[in-house]
Structures are given as C-alpha cells and as structure tokens.
C-alpha cells in the first residue's frame, strides 16, 4: 500500500553487526586463518555443528575446541558464501541473526548469537548435498510419461516391480528396523533422497504401535510440535491427536510417501561383515525368512529401548495378571478389580487413569520422586514461543523453530529452562500443594530445570499431566509413595514399609533400557558394549552420569560400530534430526568423503 | 535488512485509485444509493458474485443489471468494511486490486479491475459465515480430552459410533451421490463445516474410478492446478499424477479428512417430499438396502453425466468385443487385434494410444473436427501464469489463482483466450501441419478461443496431447476422418464413404450426456426436465445453444428443483466451487435466510 522507499543506505545496527561478523568469519576461514576465526568467538562460546563441518553432531565449546575443530576440518569443508537472511534482532544484549552458507559438498543454514561483537552461540547445519538435491518444486518429477511407448510399464507396475525386487533380487542400501513415527519419517527422507530403503516393522499396519495401546492414549505434545517431514498436518488437525487418529495419519503417510514398508516383519538378527562392508540382516516377514544385505543399518526402535522387566521375589507365584506397561492392553478387563501400578512416570499415570476410568480400584506405587507439569502450562510457558499457532503467525515456521531449538547448546540449555519451570511452579502452586498433600513426591530435576532437561538427560522421571494428577490429589487413584517393592505375594504386592496391596493386576511401569539393548539383542553384546549407552550427554545428574559428552550419545550420528545408526526421540526430534541422519547415509551411498570429527569415548555401556 | 522507513505519506497511484473506488462504493452502498453505486461501474462492466450478494452464482452485466441486482439484495446483504488487500497494480490501462468485505451474514474476498476510475470487472465471493467459521488454526479442536472421565469414549469409539448411527438412527443433512474427486472434496468441506453428510460411491475403494481405467491414464492437468481443498499435495508430487497415484491420494484423503464415505454403495432412486422438505434416497449398500432422508441431495456423478451409447444398425450382430469408452479396461487383451475407436476427443486418443502401446492394430474414426493442444504448450502458455511453480514463487497461491480465474466473466473470457491459442498455433505450427497431412481434421473452437472455452461451453471437442497425436501423424494409429458410421457388420465397422474397417474390438468414444441425465435416471424425467441441461452458458456456439445465460447451467448453485444440487468439473473447479456449494448447504442447515437472486429460465432439457 505504500510507495517504494528509496534504496536503503544503512542497515540496522543488529543487522550490520551480524553482517560484519559473518564477513570477518568468512575472511578468516577463506584465509585458513584459524586463529583469526577463533578470535571472533567469546571465551564462553559454542559452535554447534550438525554435519556441515564435522560429519557429526558435535558442539565445540570455547575457543580452543573451536580452533581444534577448524584445524581438523577447514581445508576439506572449504566454507563460503556466508550471508545473512532477513534482519537480525537484539534483546538483552544478545544479537541474533539467521544465515546461509555453502561447503565444498553442500548448502547450510545457521543461527548466530553475538554478545557484543563476539559469537556466543553459532549453529551450522547442512540441509542438502550439491548434486543430490531432493527433486522438489520446479525440480519435481514429471510423473506420467507423455508420448507413446510400446508395452510401457505404468507407475503402478513399476512400483509393484520395485516392491517385488527390493530385498530379493535387489538389495536395499539401508534397512530401518522399526516403523513407528521415527522410522517412517526417516524412511520418507531416504526415499526423497533416492536411497533404496526397507523399513521393517513387526505390526500388521503402520500406526499399530499407537492403535494397540490403551484407548485414552494421546499425544502429550501439541500439533505444532508434531509434524512429520514434508507433509504437515492440515490446519484443522486437533491440538492433541488421539492415538487412533495419529495411527491413521502414519498409515496414510507411508502410502503417500511411497515407502518400502514391510509390515508384519521382525528383524531377528544382524551382523556386520567388516571386509564386505555390509550387513546381514535376517527378517521374519510374515513367516517367511528373508535375508537382507544393506550397507547401512538403522535402529528406529523407539528411543526408550527394551522394557525394563523387574525381578521381585515371588513373581512366579502371583495368581493374577501381571505385565510391563508396554504390554498393557487398556482397562476394559479390569472393572472392579484391584490393580497395582508400580511406577510413577508418564506410562504409570496414563495407565492408572485408564484403569480408574474403567472402574478399577487402582493404587500407584511411587518409589521415587517425579516431576509433574500440567500439559496446558507446558504448552503455554515452555513451548508456545516456538510451537504454537501464535508462533506460526509470527513467522516461526516449524523449520525455524527446530533450528532455534537446536541452536541452544546442551551445556547451557538448563539455564534457559530453569526460569520457565519457576514460572510454572508459581502458576500452578495450588495444584502442586494438593498433590503433595496427597503424599505425592515431587521434584523439578536435580537443578530445577524441569521436564525437557530430564527428557534429554535420562528420558524418564516425569509426567505431563493430562488428568491423572487430579485423580491422585483427590484420592481416586490411591497412592503409596516413598516405598519399594520387596516381594510379590500370590494375591498382593508387599512393600518396604511392610504393608501389602491386594492385587488382581500388577502393571510394571518400570521404564525402558537404553536403545543399545537392541544392538545386544539383535547383533551382539559385544557390539552393544562397543557403541555404548544411547541418549543422555553426561550431565552428571541423576541417571545421566558424567563425564560431560556434550551431545546425545549415539543419536542420529556415527557410532563406534561402522554403518550402525540409532534414530528416535519425540516427533520434533525425529522430524528434525532425521534430515541429518538421512544426509549422512546419502553421502556415504554417493561415495562422498565423510571423515567424522569428534567421535567421543564410550564411558557407559548401558 | 533495512531501517524502517518513515511512516508512508502517500499511496501508489493504482492503490489510491482502488482505495478511493472502494470507499465510494461503500459510501453508496451504506446509503442504499443504488444509482450512485451503479455510476461507479463502466458501461461495459461485470459484477460476478459467488453467493455473497445473490445466494447464487451470477454475473450482472452492465449498469442496469447491476442496479437491479443491488435493488433486490442490498438491504438484506448490508455490505460493509470494504478494504484493499496488498497493493494494487496497473497494466495496459487496467488497475487491479484485491479486497475483503463483510455482509450481514459472512465475510468475503474480491477482486476489482478498473478502467480509469470506473469498474470494469468486480468479483465478490463469500468465504465464511459469521458464527459458523471452520474450526481451524487457533480455533481447531483440542482433540483428546484431558482430564479423567469414567467410561470415556475414545476418539475411535466416537468415530465408530457416529459411523454406525449416520444413515440409520441419525439422518444425514446432505447426501452426495458420487465419491470421485468432486464428491470427496465437497465432502471434506461439508465435514469441516459440521454438516452431517454421507458420500455414496459405487466402487469398492475411494479412487477406484481412476484405478479401474486403462493403465496409461494420467491427469492431463499439472499438479498446481489439481490440489484438493485443505491438504495440498506435498512439494515432490509429480507434475502429472499417474492414475493409481491419484487414486491412492484420494483414498488417503478420505481417511485423513474423516469422511462418512460409503463404498460399494449405489444410489438406486431418489424422490423429494415437498411438504416434509426432505429427500428419500434409496441406496444399495453392498447388497443391503438403506433408505436415507437427507434435506439436501448433491449429484457429484462426474460433470460428463451418463455415457452416450450410440445406436447403429447391426450392432447386435457384432461378433467381437464392443463397449463405451467409459468401460474400456485397457489394451492388455487386444494385442494383435483389429481395434476401431469411434470418436476423436480425449478418451478416443487415450484409448487409441493405449491399444497401440499394447500392440493392437488401431484405427480412429474421426467424425468431426477436433481441437488439439500439446500438454506442454497448454501448461506453458495457458496455465503457467496462474498454476505453476513460478506462479507459486510469485505469490500466486492456489486460492488466489482460483479467484483470478473466477474474476473473468464468461461473456468476455474468450477474448483473453484467443491470443493464447494464436500463440500456441504459431509455436506448434509444424506439429499441426503434420497432423493435417495425416488427414486429421483440426479446429480451434468456433471463435478460435481454444480448449478452455470448448470445455466450458460444451465439455467436449478436444484432446490435450500427451502422445497420441504423434502416433496419428506417423500413421501408427490409422485414421479415417470426415466419415460417419453407417452400420456395424458382424466383423467390421461400415462407414459413410462405403469403406469397411475389420474389427475385433469397437470402442465407442462417443461422449457423455448432460448431468441432468442422472436426475432422469435416479429421480424422474420430470425433475430432469425441470432443472434442465447442466453445463454450458448459452454462448450460441457448437453444442452450446443460446440464449445467453451467463453462468454454467445448474453447477454449484440452486436449481429449479429445491434441495437438488450438481457438483463437478475438473479438479480446479471442484476445489474452488465446492466452497460455495458447501456454504450454501451450511447456510440452509443453519436456517439462514437464503433468497436466491437471478434464477434463470430453463431453455434446454438436455
């Protein structure tokens, strides 16, 4: 509505500062002058790189580490064309700006935060490989071939032929074990990159991992956080997807994205041939044994790994039903029954509420303190800035939100989280008081940094409240807290305070082991120990022992076992990090040089 | 990247002109001063309204007609809040600007073109009803209910209960007969507007109308033109969707949009009770007879209506296979066979090419001239400005493109089309010369206005070349042109020039009747004659007899039969006009006053 202003003569101060810094960096990098480059960073500074410089997911902390990283990689990476995107902003003494850049092999996005004229946080990410760009937009396939061809194969015939051949007369380059949301999203990225891939899943239909669970299950994260790659939910999608709806979405997604998805298929073993550089993966495909020989093997088996099955004296004599939470079918069969749920994290709460809704007599056994956050508070105070309708309206696309989140180094992330949870504690003080009055043992994490840090450090220890906490506060779900289980009696659970809880059903909501348990189960204990524990980064807090490792162990990046990868996390992480995992695999398939910088030691095997 | 300019003091000239015109219009309309309002329009001017002022799809041509329309509707509509959107543009003496406005019951979008200070074309469209906005974005449903509820019904259980009840213990408000792309897109809009609807389709699975046809079938229009409402194709979708791929998309879409879609169901009869204001619709649902009582009945049976089955002497004695093009299964069974295809439009060409690809000996019988356009030329010269990757990049969203297209009144649309096809004729001159040399009879429409006008006026008479024309030019598909069929012999087709074409297969690519044939078949001949012919607008050109009616007959708007509607057209039209049809139905369901202005006479019954 306005006349075009005269050509701008001056940049805003924040923008000028970012432009100048990027120019200085480019000058130093072009001159291969590592000292000059590191001098642009503050003493306390962090360069987080997602495969652009390091072919790894790695954070270099401080000038020395940044210098070492550059010494090792600069010549090969040959970075160039750093350019600001949009306008920089400034708040609380921090100047923030988006940029793009190129490397010898690809194109990248990044986010820079300056304190004064020195970099505080610097994120570099690779988003595509030169010469291997995804065929999208104007580059998309033509589709139906115009012209006339004798005995043409139709799209359907070619698709059916490809499906019949792959895994039999043609070997996939990659096999993804596990076809939940993680495996499906990664499968879509590999498909778009032209990496022949089979996704193996034990269930009959995509989405069954959701469908088969208790009926009140739903996503605890809101829709803006949950998009899969490429195909966002339509704009009427509910904030919290019910389990069957997300299951149907996944099933449609597999079809629309044209994945080679083997349902009713279970990987039974895998071994790596160091000489041939090739896996032997044995799959039971609906009763047929198929042996695959991919070059890359990805476990997308759920970041929670294999269920922790507890061992208590007397378990074998229990007369009722008993199972791990992962096998809990829902409360239909337990109306009027006495149910004891051992555990007090997400699953325990969900299952207690589900049993109560079905008219069961439910007792939760809380063995140690738990962090509780109301879903609404989490959404409004912790997520809304990045993942909400308001964020979208403010131009924070899902892609941008993912990068902003990724730009905060783990070393200092808790500092951003602590005030959020302090605000939540204040807002919901009355709620927490009621819970404590009912005897519930609360915590906020070792350093009061709340839910997301607990999730990253240990993947457990919390419940996003969608209703069960009120049942506990009101005594509708009975609570025994601060006790442990000492013995299972034929009709009861015996606790460390000497009391007994009569039980027709025991649910062991006792959590999961590390994902490398899958390597132990399917490959060998030796390989599982070689790659070590997955998840956590050595924060030296409860269940995340040190030393400091700086990035989630083994996730989406090379492991100590060549050609073995772990993929997982929540929908946000799977969506974002599947990009880097897919590019790492594509680069190897195309024979690009992919030296991995910063492979750490393995300090923990489980 | 630039400092904010000082607050603008002046608008650009085109923008100022549009702002001023809209202000003058609003002033006149607010004062209910029809004379002042009509004075703002040029002598040759067009106000096209899509249900915002007229509850009809109607173009008022010239000041008198505009005045009459306003006299009839202005007080009730009570339009207000006209405001420009973005900047106006000016080219070739025409100023163009987008605007929004409100009516008493809803909100609208529009596009204005001025010549000087007078309106030349003026489009008004309603996009939502106040109080009945679609729950989208921040208004979306919460989804899973947080909290604990004894014996809660899950999303799946509620869905299953709704599906079991609708049509049995609860009546749908609307029934859509035909679940191809048209019925599916309309069904999605009605679902989002909360109109209980059943979509009835005879096939086993959504998309089967595509799946079951000859295997080389594909969309002849490019992907940018073909989006369905709400859920655009992902950005890697091929330019021309193969038939099985679009079929799978439709099947997923039905599930994702949660339609009440009755597969394997055929409507066998329908009748309207004038007193109860209700239909009785009998459906054969996989062998079960179900009687439905909707308030509104929509035929989305394909705008082509019922196949024209020709009658020739001797047909009953033909020894080979013979069928209408709509039942042609593909060429697999006809390798080495002599095949005669009667007709020379799209289906005839596709089927000839398909038969040739399968090694048949094919002859096309061309009875009259045909308009041919190469697909690439159509895409680049006729569609690219509105529907292409470049258009998207230039900010022409699908929604905008649809409105721009809708803003051109049918009375003058051919004037915009003629130069496009003149350019195509020049560009592809060598191609057309080769076709004519092979004996093919070409035309460009009565007034050289080409494909889209033929499509709108008569829905036939053309082929979008995706390969068959070269086969004809090269003699690979044999051609007999300028002849008619006089008799079918036991083993041959006899033509008006006395020649005989030996035949093992005859395909009658003889087109389709008007959609009101469906009313004759399912309701009564009386109702079919009352509503009259569908499609065409009285251009007084071949197969579109006058008098001038100005809008496509009976499409997406009220008909002479209360509560009976016709929906159809290509993917672009179905996507766009389903909005207005859905809003008309929603308004009636909610009891809004919906007086229809400008119901024309019925001049033709078929």
Coordinates of N, CA and C in Angstrom, one line a residue, chain A residues 406-527:
Chain A
X406 N 17.6 -26.2 18.2 CA 18.9 -26.9 18.0 C 20.1 -25.9 18.3
X407 N 19.8 -24.6 18.3 CA 20.9 -23.7 18.4 C 21.4 -23.5 19.9
X408 N 20.6 -24.0 20.8 CA 21.0 -23.8 22.2 C 21.8 -25.0 22.6
X409 N 23.1 -24.8 22.9 CA 24.0 -25.9 23.3 C 23.5 -26.6 24.6
X410 N 23.7 -27.9 24.7 CA 23.2 -28.6 25.8 C 23.9 -28.1 27.1
X411 N 25.1 -27.6 27.0 CA 25.9 -27.2 28.2 C 25.1 -26.1 28.9
X412 N 24.4 -25.2 28.2 CA 23.8 -24.1 28.9 C 22.3 -24.2 28.7
X413 N 21.7 -25.2 28.2 CA 20.3 -25.3 27.9 C 19.5 -25.2 29.2
X414 N 20.0 -25.8 30.3 CA 19.2 -25.7 31.5 C 19.1 -24.3 32.0
X415 N 20.0 -23.5 31.7 CA 19.9 -22.1 32.2 C 18.6 -21.4 31.6
X416 N 18.3 -21.8 30.4 CA 17.1 -21.2 29.8 C 15.8 -21.9 30.3
X417 N 16.0 -23.1 30.8 CA 14.8 -23.9 31.3 C 14.4 -23.5 32.7
X418 N 15.4 -23.3 33.5 CA 15.1 -23.1 35.0 C 14.0 -22.0 35.2
X419 N 14.1 -20.8 34.6 CA 13.1 -19.8 34.8 C 11.7 -20.2 34.3
X420 N 11.7 -21.0 33.2 CA 10.4 -21.5 32.7 C 9.6 -22.3 33.8
X421 N 10.4 -23.2 34.4 CA 9.7 -24.1 35.4 C 9.5 -23.4 36.7
X422 N 10.3 -22.3 37.0 CA 10.0 -21.5 38.2 C 8.6 -20.8 37.9
X423 N 8.4 -20.4 36.7 CA 7.1 -19.7 36.4 C 6.0 -20.7 36.5
X424 N 6.2 -21.9 36.0 CA 5.2 -22.9 36.1 C 4.9 -23.3 37.6
X425 N 5.9 -23.4 38.4 CA 5.7 -23.7 39.8 C 4.8 -22.7 40.5
X426 N 5.1 -21.4 40.1 CA 4.3 -20.3 40.7 C 2.8 -20.4 40.2
X427 N 2.7 -20.5 38.9 CA 1.4 -20.5 38.3 C 0.5 -21.6 38.8
X428 N 1.1 -22.8 39.0 CA 0.3 -24.0 39.4 C 0.6 -24.4 40.9
X429 N 0.9 -23.4 41.7 CA 1.3 -23.7 43.1 C 0.2 -24.5 43.8
X430 N -1.0 -24.1 43.6 CA -2.1 -24.7 44.3 C -2.2 -26.2 43.9
X431 N -2.0 -26.4 42.7 CA -2.1 -27.8 42.1 C -1.0 -28.7 42.8
X432 N 0.2 -28.1 42.8 CA 1.3 -28.9 43.4 C 1.1 -29.1 44.9
X433 N 0.5 -28.1 45.6 CA 0.3 -28.3 47.0 C -0.7 -29.4 47.3
X434 N -1.7 -29.5 46.4 CA -2.7 -30.6 46.6 C -2.1 -32.0 46.4
X435 N -1.2 -32.0 45.4 CA -0.5 -33.3 45.1 C 0.3 -33.7 46.3
X436 N 1.1 -32.8 46.8 CA 2.0 -33.1 47.9 C 1.2 -33.5 49.2
X437 N 0.0 -32.8 49.3 CA -0.8 -33.2 50.5 C -1.3 -34.6 50.4
X438 N -1.5 -35.1 49.1 CA -1.9 -36.5 48.9 C -0.7 -37.4 49.1
X439 N 0.4 -36.9 49.4 CA 1.6 -37.7 49.6 C 2.5 -37.9 48.4
X440 N 2.2 -37.3 47.3 CA 3.0 -37.4 46.1 C 4.4 -36.8 46.3
X441 N 5.4 -37.5 45.9 CA 6.8 -36.9 46.0 C 7.1 -36.2 44.7
X442 N 7.3 -34.9 44.8 CA 7.6 -34.1 43.6 C 9.0 -33.8 43.5
X443 N 9.5 -33.6 42.3 CA 10.8 -32.9 42.1 C 10.8 -32.1 40.8
X444 N 11.8 -31.3 40.5 CA 11.9 -30.5 39.3 C 13.2 -30.7 38.6
X445 N 13.7 -31.9 38.8 CA 15.1 -32.2 38.3 C 16.1 -31.8 39.2
X446 N 17.3 -32.3 39.1 CA 18.4 -32.0 40.1 C 18.7 -30.5 40.2
X447 N 18.5 -29.8 39.1 CA 18.8 -28.4 39.2 C 17.6 -27.5 38.9
X448 N 16.4 -28.1 39.1 CA 15.2 -27.4 38.9 C 15.0 -27.0 37.4
X449 N 15.6 -27.7 36.5 CA 15.5 -27.3 35.1 C 14.3 -28.0 34.4
X450 N 13.6 -28.9 35.1 CA 12.3 -29.3 34.6 C 12.3 -30.4 33.6
X451 N 11.2 -30.4 32.8 CA 10.9 -31.6 32.0 C 11.8 -31.9 30.9
X452 N 12.1 -30.9 30.1 CA 12.8 -31.2 28.9 C 14.3 -31.6 29.2
X453 N 14.8 -31.1 30.2 CA 16.2 -31.5 30.6 C 16.2 -32.9 31.1
X454 N 15.1 -33.3 31.9 CA 15.0 -34.6 32.3 C 14.9 -35.6 31.1
X455 N 14.1 -35.1 30.2 CA 13.9 -36.0 29.0 C 15.2 -36.2 28.3
X456 N 16.0 -35.1 28.1 CA 17.2 -35.2 27.4 C 18.3 -36.0 28.2
X457 N 18.3 -35.8 29.4 CA 19.4 -36.4 30.3 C 19.1 -37.8 30.5
X458 N 17.9 -38.2 30.8 CA 17.6 -39.6 31.2 C 16.4 -40.2 30.6
X459 N 15.6 -39.4 29.9 CA 14.4 -39.9 29.2 C 13.3 -40.5 30.1
X460 N 13.4 -40.0 31.4 CA 12.4 -40.5 32.3 C 12.3 -39.6 33.5
X461 N 11.4 -39.9 34.4 CA 11.3 -39.2 35.7 C 10.2 -38.1 35.7
X462 N 9.3 -38.2 34.8 CA 8.3 -37.1 34.7 C 6.9 -37.6 34.2
X463 N 5.9 -36.7 34.4 CA 4.6 -37.0 33.8 C 4.0 -35.6 33.3
X464 N 3.6 -35.6 32.1 CA 2.9 -34.4 31.6 C 1.4 -34.6 31.9
X465 N 1.0 -33.8 32.8 CA -0.4 -34.1 33.4 C -1.5 -33.8 32.4
X466 N -2.2 -34.8 32.0 CA -3.4 -34.6 31.3 C -4.6 -35.2 32.0
X467 N -4.5 -35.3 33.3 CA -5.7 -35.6 34.1 C -5.5 -36.5 35.3
X468 N -4.4 -37.3 35.3 CA -4.2 -38.3 36.3 C -3.9 -37.7 37.7
X469 N -3.2 -36.5 37.6 CA -2.7 -35.9 38.9 C -3.9 -35.5 39.7
X470 N -5.0 -35.0 39.1 CA -6.2 -34.7 39.9 C -6.7 -35.9 40.6
X471 N -6.7 -37.0 39.9 CA -7.2 -38.3 40.5 C -6.4 -38.7 41.7
X472 N -5.1 -38.4 41.6 CA -4.2 -38.7 42.7 C -4.5 -37.8 43.9
X473 N -4.6 -36.5 43.5 CA -4.8 -35.5 44.6 C -6.2 -35.7 45.3
X474 N -7.1 -36.2 44.5 CA -8.5 -36.4 45.1 C -8.6 -37.8 45.7
X475 N -7.5 -38.6 45.7 CA -7.6 -39.9 46.3 C -8.3 -41.0 45.5
X476 N -8.7 -40.6 44.2 CA -9.4 -41.6 43.4 C -8.4 -42.7 42.9
X477 N -7.2 -42.2 42.6 CA -6.1 -43.2 42.4 C -5.4 -43.2 43.7
X478 N -5.4 -44.3 44.4 CA -4.7 -44.4 45.7 C -3.2 -44.3 45.5
X479 N -2.5 -43.9 46.5 CA -1.0 -43.7 46.3 C -0.3 -44.3 47.5
X480 N 0.8 -45.1 47.2 CA 1.8 -45.4 48.2 C 3.1 -44.9 47.7
X481 N 3.6 -43.9 48.5 CA 4.8 -43.3 48.0 C 6.0 -43.5 48.9
X482 N 7.2 -43.4 48.4 CA 8.4 -43.5 49.2 C 8.6 -44.9 49.7
X483 N 8.1 -45.9 49.0 CA 8.3 -47.3 49.3 C 8.9 -48.0 48.1
X484 N 9.4 -49.2 48.3 CA 9.8 -50.0 47.2 C 9.1 -51.4 47.4
X485 N 9.1 -52.1 46.3 CA 8.5 -53.5 46.3 C 9.5 -54.4 46.9
X486 N 9.1 -55.2 47.8 CA 10.0 -56.2 48.4 C 9.7 -57.6 47.9
X487 N 8.4 -57.9 47.6 CA 8.1 -59.2 47.3 C 6.7 -59.2 46.6
X488 N 6.5 -60.2 45.7 CA 5.2 -60.4 45.1 C 4.5 -61.6 45.8
X489 N 3.4 -61.4 46.5 CA 2.7 -62.5 47.1 C 1.7 -63.0 46.1
X490 N 1.1 -64.2 46.3 CA 0.2 -64.7 45.3 C -1.0 -63.8 45.0
X491 N -1.4 -63.0 45.9 CA -2.5 -62.1 45.7 C -2.3 -60.7 46.1
X492 N -1.0 -60.3 46.3 CA -0.7 -58.9 46.7 C 0.7 -58.5 46.4
X493 N 0.9 -57.2 46.5 CA 2.3 -56.7 46.4 C 2.7 -56.3 47.8
X494 N 3.9 -56.8 48.2 CA 4.4 -56.4 49.5 C 5.4 -55.3 49.4
X495 N 5.3 -54.3 50.2 CA 6.1 -53.1 50.1 C 7.1 -53.0 51.3
X496 N 8.1 -52.1 51.1 CA 9.2 -52.0 52.0 C 8.8 -51.5 53.4
X497 N 7.6 -50.9 53.5 CA 7.1 -50.5 54.8 C 6.3 -51.6 55.5
X498 N 6.4 -52.8 54.9 CA 5.7 -53.9 55.5 C 4.3 -54.1 55.1
X499 N 3.7 -53.1 54.4 CA 2.3 -53.2 54.1 C 2.1 -54.1 52.8
X500 N 0.9 -54.5 52.6 CA 0.6 -55.3 51.5 C -0.6 -54.7 50.7
X501 N -0.4 -54.7 49.4 CA -1.5 -54.2 48.5 C -2.1 -55.4 47.8
X502 N -3.4 -55.7 48.1 CA -4.1 -56.8 47.4 C -4.1 -56.5 45.9
X503 N -3.9 -57.5 45.1 CA -3.8 -57.2 43.6 C -4.4 -58.3 42.8
X504 N -5.3 -57.9 41.9 CA -5.7 -58.8 40.8 C -4.8 -58.6 39.5
X505 N -4.3 -57.4 39.4 CA -3.4 -57.0 38.3 C -2.2 -56.2 38.8
X506 N -1.1 -56.5 38.3 CA 0.1 -55.7 38.6 C 0.6 -55.2 37.2
X507 N 0.8 -53.9 37.1 CA 1.4 -53.3 35.9 C 2.8 -52.8 36.3
X508 N 3.8 -53.3 35.7 CA 5.2 -52.8 36.0 C 5.5 -51.7 35.0
X509 N 5.3 -50.5 35.5 CA 5.6 -49.3 34.7 C 7.0 -48.9 35.1
X510 N 7.9 -49.8 34.8 CA 9.3 -49.7 35.3 C 10.3 -49.2 34.3
X511 N 9.7 -48.7 33.2 CA 10.6 -48.0 32.2 C 11.3 -48.9 31.2
X512 N 12.3 -48.3 30.6 CA 13.0 -49.0 29.5 C 14.5 -48.8 29.6
X513 N 15.2 -49.8 29.0 CA 16.6 -49.7 29.0 C 17.1 -48.8 27.8
X514 N 18.4 -48.7 27.7 CA 19.0 -47.8 26.6 C 18.8 -48.5 25.3
X515 N 18.7 -47.8 24.2 CA 18.5 -48.3 22.9 C 19.5 -49.3 22.5
X516 N 20.7 -49.2 23.0 CA 21.8 -50.1 22.6 C 21.4 -51.6 23.1
X517 N 20.4 -51.7 23.9 CA 19.9 -53.0 24.2 C 19.4 -53.7 23.0
X518 N 18.9 -52.9 22.0 CA 18.5 -53.6 20.7 C 19.7 -54.1 20.0
X519 N 20.9 -53.4 20.1 CA 22.1 -54.0 19.4 C 22.5 -55.3 20.1
X520 N 22.4 -55.3 21.5 CA 22.7 -56.5 22.2 C 21.8 -57.7 21.7
X521 N 20.5 -57.3 21.6 CA 19.5 -58.4 21.3 C 19.7 -58.9 19.9
X522 N 19.9 -58.0 18.9 CA 19.8 -58.3 17.5 C 21.2 -58.6 16.9
X523 N 22.2 -57.9 17.4 CA 23.6 -58.1 16.9 C 24.4 -58.9 17.8
X524 N 24.9 -58.3 18.9 CA 25.7 -59.0 19.9 C 25.9 -58.1 21.1
X525 N 26.2 -58.7 22.2 CA 26.5 -57.9 23.4 C 27.8 -57.1 23.1
X526 N 28.7 -57.7 22.4 CA 30.0 -57.0 22.1 C 29.7 -55.7 21.3
X527 N 28.9 -55.8 20.3 CA 28.6 -54.5 19.6 C 27.9 -53.5 20.5

